[in-house]
PDB file of C-alpha atoms and ligand atoms in Angstrom:
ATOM      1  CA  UNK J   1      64.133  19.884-109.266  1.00 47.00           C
ATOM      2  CA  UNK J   2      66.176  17.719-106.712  1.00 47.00           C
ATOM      3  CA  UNK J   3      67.677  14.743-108.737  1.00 45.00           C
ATOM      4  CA  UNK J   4      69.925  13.092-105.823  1.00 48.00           C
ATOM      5  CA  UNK J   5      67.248  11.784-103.415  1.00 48.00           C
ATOM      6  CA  UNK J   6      65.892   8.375-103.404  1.00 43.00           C
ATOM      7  CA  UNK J   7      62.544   8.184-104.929  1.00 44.00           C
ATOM      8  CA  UNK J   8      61.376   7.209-101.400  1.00 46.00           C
ATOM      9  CA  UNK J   9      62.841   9.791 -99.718  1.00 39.00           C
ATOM     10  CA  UNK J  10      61.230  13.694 -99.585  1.00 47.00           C
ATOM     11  CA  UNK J  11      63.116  16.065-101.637  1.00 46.00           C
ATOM     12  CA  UNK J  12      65.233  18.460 -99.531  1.00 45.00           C
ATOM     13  CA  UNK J  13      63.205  21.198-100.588  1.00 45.00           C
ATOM     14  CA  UNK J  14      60.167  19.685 -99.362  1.00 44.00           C
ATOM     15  CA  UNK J  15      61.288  18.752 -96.079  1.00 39.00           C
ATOM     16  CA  UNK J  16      62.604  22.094 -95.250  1.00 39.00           C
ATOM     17  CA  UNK J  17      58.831  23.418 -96.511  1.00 45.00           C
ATOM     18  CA  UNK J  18      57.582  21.096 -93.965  1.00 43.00           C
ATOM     19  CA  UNK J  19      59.847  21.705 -91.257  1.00 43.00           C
ATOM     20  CA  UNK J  20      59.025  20.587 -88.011  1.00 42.00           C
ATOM     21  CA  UNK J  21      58.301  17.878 -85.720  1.00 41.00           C
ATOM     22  CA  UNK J  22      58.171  15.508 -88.329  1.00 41.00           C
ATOM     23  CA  UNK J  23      61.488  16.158 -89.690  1.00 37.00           C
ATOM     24  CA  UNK J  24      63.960  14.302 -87.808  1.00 40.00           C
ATOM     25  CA  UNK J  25      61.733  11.433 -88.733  1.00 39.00           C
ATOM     26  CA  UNK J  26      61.751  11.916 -91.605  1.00 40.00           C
ATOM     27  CA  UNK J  27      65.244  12.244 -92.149  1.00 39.00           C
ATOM     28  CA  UNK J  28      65.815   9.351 -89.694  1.00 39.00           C
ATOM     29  CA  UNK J  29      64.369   7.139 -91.647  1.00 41.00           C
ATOM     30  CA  UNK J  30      66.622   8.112 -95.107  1.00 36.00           C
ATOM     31  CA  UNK J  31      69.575   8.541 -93.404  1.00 40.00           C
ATOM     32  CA  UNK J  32      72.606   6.336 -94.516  1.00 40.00           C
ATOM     33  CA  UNK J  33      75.859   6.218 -92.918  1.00 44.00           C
ATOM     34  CA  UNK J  34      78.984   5.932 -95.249  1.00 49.00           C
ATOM     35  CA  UNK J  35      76.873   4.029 -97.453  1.00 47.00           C
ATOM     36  CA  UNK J  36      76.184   1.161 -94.606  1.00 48.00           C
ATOM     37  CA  UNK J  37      73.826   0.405 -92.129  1.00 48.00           C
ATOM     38  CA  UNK J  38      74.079   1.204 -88.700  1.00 48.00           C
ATOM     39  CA  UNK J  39      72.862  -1.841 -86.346  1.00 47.00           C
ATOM     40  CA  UNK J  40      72.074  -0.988 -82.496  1.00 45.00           C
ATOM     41  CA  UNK J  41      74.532  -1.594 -80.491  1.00 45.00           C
ATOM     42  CA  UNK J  42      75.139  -5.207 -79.268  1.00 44.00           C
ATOM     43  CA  UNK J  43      72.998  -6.487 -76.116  1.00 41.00           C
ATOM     44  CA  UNK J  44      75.204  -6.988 -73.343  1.00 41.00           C
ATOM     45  CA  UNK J  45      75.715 -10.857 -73.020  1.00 41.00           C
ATOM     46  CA  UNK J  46      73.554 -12.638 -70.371  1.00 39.00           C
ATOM     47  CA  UNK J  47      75.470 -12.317 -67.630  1.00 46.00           C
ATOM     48  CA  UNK J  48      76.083 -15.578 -66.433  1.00 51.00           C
ATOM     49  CA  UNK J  49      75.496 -15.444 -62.269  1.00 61.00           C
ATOM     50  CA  UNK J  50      73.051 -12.574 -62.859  1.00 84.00           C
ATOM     51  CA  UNK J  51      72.899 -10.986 -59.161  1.00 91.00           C
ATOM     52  CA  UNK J  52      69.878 -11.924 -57.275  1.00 92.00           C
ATOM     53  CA  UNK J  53      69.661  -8.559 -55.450  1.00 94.00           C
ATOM     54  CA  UNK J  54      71.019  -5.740 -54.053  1.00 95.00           C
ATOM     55  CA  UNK J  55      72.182  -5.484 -50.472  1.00 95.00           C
ATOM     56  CA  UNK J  56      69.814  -2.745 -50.105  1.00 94.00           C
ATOM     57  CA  UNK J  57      66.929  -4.678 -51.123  1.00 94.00           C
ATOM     58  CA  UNK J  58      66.896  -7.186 -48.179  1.00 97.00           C
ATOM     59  CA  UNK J  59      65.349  -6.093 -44.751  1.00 96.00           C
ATOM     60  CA  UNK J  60      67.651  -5.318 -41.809  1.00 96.00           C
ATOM     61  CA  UNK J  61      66.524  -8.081 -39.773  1.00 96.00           C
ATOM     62  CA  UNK J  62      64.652  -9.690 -42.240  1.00 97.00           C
ATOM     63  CA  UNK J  63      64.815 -10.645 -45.608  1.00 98.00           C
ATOM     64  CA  UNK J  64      63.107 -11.407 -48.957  1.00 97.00           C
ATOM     65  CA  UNK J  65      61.836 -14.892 -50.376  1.00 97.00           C
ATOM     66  CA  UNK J  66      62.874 -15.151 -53.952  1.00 96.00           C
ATOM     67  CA  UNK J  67      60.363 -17.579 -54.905  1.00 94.00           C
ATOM     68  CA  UNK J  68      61.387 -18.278 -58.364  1.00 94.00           C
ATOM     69  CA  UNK J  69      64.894 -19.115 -57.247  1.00 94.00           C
ATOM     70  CA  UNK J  70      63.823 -21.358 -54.242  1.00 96.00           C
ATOM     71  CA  UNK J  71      66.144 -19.245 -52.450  1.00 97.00           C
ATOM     72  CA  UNK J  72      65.848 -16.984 -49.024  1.00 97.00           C
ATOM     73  CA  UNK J  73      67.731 -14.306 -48.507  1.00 97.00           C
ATOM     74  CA  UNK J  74      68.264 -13.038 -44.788  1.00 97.00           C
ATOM     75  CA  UNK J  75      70.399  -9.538 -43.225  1.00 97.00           C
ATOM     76  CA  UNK J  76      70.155 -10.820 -39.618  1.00 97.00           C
ATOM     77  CA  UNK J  77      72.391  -7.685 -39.012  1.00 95.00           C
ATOM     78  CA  UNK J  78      73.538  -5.037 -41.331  1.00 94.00           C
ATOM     79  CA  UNK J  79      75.698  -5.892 -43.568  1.00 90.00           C
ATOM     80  CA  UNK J  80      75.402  -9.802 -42.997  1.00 95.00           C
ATOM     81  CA  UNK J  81      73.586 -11.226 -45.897  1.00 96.00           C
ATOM     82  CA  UNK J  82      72.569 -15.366 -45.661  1.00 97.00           C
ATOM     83  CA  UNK J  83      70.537 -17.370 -47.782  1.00 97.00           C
ATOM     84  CA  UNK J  84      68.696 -20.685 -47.274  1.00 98.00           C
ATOM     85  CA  UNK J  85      66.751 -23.222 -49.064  1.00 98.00           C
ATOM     86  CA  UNK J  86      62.893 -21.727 -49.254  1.00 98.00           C
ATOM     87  CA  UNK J  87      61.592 -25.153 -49.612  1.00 98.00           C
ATOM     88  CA  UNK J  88      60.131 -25.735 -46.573  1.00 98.00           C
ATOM     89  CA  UNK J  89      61.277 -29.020 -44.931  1.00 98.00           C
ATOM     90  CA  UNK J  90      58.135 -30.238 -43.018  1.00 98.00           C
ATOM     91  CA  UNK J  91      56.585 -30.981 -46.114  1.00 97.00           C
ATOM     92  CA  UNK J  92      58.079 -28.990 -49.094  1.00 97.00           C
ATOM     93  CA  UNK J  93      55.997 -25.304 -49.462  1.00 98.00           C
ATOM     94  CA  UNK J  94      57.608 -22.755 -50.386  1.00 98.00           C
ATOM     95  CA  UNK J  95      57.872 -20.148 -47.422  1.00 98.00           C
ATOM     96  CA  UNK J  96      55.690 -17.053 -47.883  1.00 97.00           C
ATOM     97  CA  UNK J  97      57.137 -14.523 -45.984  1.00 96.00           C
ATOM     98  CA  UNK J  98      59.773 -12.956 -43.807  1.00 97.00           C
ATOM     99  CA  UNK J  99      58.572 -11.291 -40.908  1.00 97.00           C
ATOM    100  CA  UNK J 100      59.098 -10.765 -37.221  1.00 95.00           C
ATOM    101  CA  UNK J 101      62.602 -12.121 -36.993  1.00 96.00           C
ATOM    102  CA  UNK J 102      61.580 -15.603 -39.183  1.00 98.00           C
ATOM    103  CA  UNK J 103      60.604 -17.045 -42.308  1.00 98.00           C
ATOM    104  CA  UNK J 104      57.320 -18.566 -42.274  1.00 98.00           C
ATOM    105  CA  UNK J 105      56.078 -21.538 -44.069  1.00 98.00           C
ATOM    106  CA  UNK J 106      52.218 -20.205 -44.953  1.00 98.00           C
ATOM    107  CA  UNK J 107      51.190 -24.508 -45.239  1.00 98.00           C
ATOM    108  CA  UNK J 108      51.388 -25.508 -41.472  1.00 98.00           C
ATOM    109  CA  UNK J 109      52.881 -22.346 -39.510  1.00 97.00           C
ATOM    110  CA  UNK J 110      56.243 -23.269 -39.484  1.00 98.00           C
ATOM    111  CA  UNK J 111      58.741 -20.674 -38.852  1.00 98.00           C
ATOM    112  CA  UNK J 112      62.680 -20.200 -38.971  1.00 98.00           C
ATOM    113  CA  UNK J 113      65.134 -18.355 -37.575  1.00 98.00           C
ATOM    114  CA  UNK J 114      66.736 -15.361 -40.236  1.00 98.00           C
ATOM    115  CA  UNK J 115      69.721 -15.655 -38.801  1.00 98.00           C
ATOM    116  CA  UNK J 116      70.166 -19.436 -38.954  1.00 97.00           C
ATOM    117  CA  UNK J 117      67.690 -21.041 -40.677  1.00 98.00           C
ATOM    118  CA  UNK J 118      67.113 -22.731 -37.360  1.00 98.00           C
ATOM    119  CA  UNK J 119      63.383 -24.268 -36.494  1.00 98.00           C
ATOM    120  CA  UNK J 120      61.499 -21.509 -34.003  1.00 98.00           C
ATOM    121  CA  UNK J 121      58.367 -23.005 -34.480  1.00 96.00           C
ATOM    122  CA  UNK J 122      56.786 -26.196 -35.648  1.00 90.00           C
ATOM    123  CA  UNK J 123      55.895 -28.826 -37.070  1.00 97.00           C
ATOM    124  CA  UNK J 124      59.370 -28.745 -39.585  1.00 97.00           C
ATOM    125  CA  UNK J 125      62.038 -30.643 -37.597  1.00 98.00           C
ATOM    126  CA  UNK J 126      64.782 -29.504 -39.560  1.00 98.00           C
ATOM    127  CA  UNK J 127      65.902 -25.901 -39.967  1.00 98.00           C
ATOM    128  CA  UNK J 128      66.222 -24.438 -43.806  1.00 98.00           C
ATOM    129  CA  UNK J 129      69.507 -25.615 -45.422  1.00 98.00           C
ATOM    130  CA  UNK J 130      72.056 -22.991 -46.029  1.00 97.00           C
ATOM    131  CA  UNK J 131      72.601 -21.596 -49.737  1.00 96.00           C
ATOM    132  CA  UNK J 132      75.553 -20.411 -50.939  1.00 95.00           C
ATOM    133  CA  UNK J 133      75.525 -16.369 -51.720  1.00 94.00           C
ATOM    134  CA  UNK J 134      78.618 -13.954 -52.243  1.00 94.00           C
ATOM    135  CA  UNK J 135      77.944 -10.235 -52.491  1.00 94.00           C
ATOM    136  CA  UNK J 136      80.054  -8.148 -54.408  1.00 94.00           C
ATOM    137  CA  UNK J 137      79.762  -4.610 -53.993  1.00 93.00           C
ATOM    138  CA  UNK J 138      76.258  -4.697 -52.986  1.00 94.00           C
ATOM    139  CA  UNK J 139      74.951  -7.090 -54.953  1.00 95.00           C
ATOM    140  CA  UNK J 140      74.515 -10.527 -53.966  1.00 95.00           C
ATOM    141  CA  UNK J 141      74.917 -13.441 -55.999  1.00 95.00           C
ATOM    142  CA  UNK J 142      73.913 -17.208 -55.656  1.00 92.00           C
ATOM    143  CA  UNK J 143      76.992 -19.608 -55.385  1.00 86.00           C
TER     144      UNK J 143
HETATM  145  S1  FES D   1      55.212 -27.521 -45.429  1.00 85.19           S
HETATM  146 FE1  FES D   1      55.895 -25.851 -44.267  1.00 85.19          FE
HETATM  147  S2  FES D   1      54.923 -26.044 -42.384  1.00 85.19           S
HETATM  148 FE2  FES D   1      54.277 -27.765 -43.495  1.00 85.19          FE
END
């Protein structure tokens, strides 16, 4: 009769009678290290500037709305990466999409330039202000 084992764990003798797929669970769940308990190993910390996306994300000649962030992200060429303001300034939408060389406001039709942020099409006067991004590597960053 096995003496050493915690009452809650199975005797050795038993699990090796009922070895099988159940037995690293079995034994993972009595296992002790050096007498201590093992945690999981620390989260990284939240990165602070958290990269908005990868290079590889945003269309050549296009580019992605990251609604959440209020923030447009443009590659008007490979390897050039922009951002601008996705408020909209005709009247403050967000802009829906990124297609056919602009970004387009879905409230009134306006539409802007992915290289500039420039006005191509009305009614906004004013073309998207410019965000500050870095990339590093290839992913980009906001500030
Ligand atoms: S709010 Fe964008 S076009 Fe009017």
């Amino acid at each position: 009769m096995d003496t050493d084992d915690a009452p809650t764990c199975p005797s050795r003798r038993a699990l090796l009678a009922g070895a099988g797929a159940g037995l690293a669970a079995a034994l993972g769940g009595c296992a002790t290290y050096g007498g201590q308990q093992q945690s999981p190993p620390a989260a990284p910390p939240a990165a602070a500037g958290a990269a908005l996306a990868q290079t590889g994300d945003i269309p050549v000649g296009g580019g992605t709305v990251f609604a959440a962030a209020k923030v447009v992200v443009t590659q008007p060429q490979p390897g050039t990466i922009k951002a601008f303001s996705a408020v909209c300034t005709h009247q403050g939408c967000t802009v829906g999409d990124v297609s056919g060389g602009t970004i387009n406001c879905p409230c009134h039709g306006s539409k802007f330039r992915v290289a500039d942020g420039s006005v191509a099409n009305g009614p906004a006067a004013a073309p998207l202000p410019a965000v500050n991004v870095r990339v590093e590597g290839t992913a980009i960053h906001l500030g």
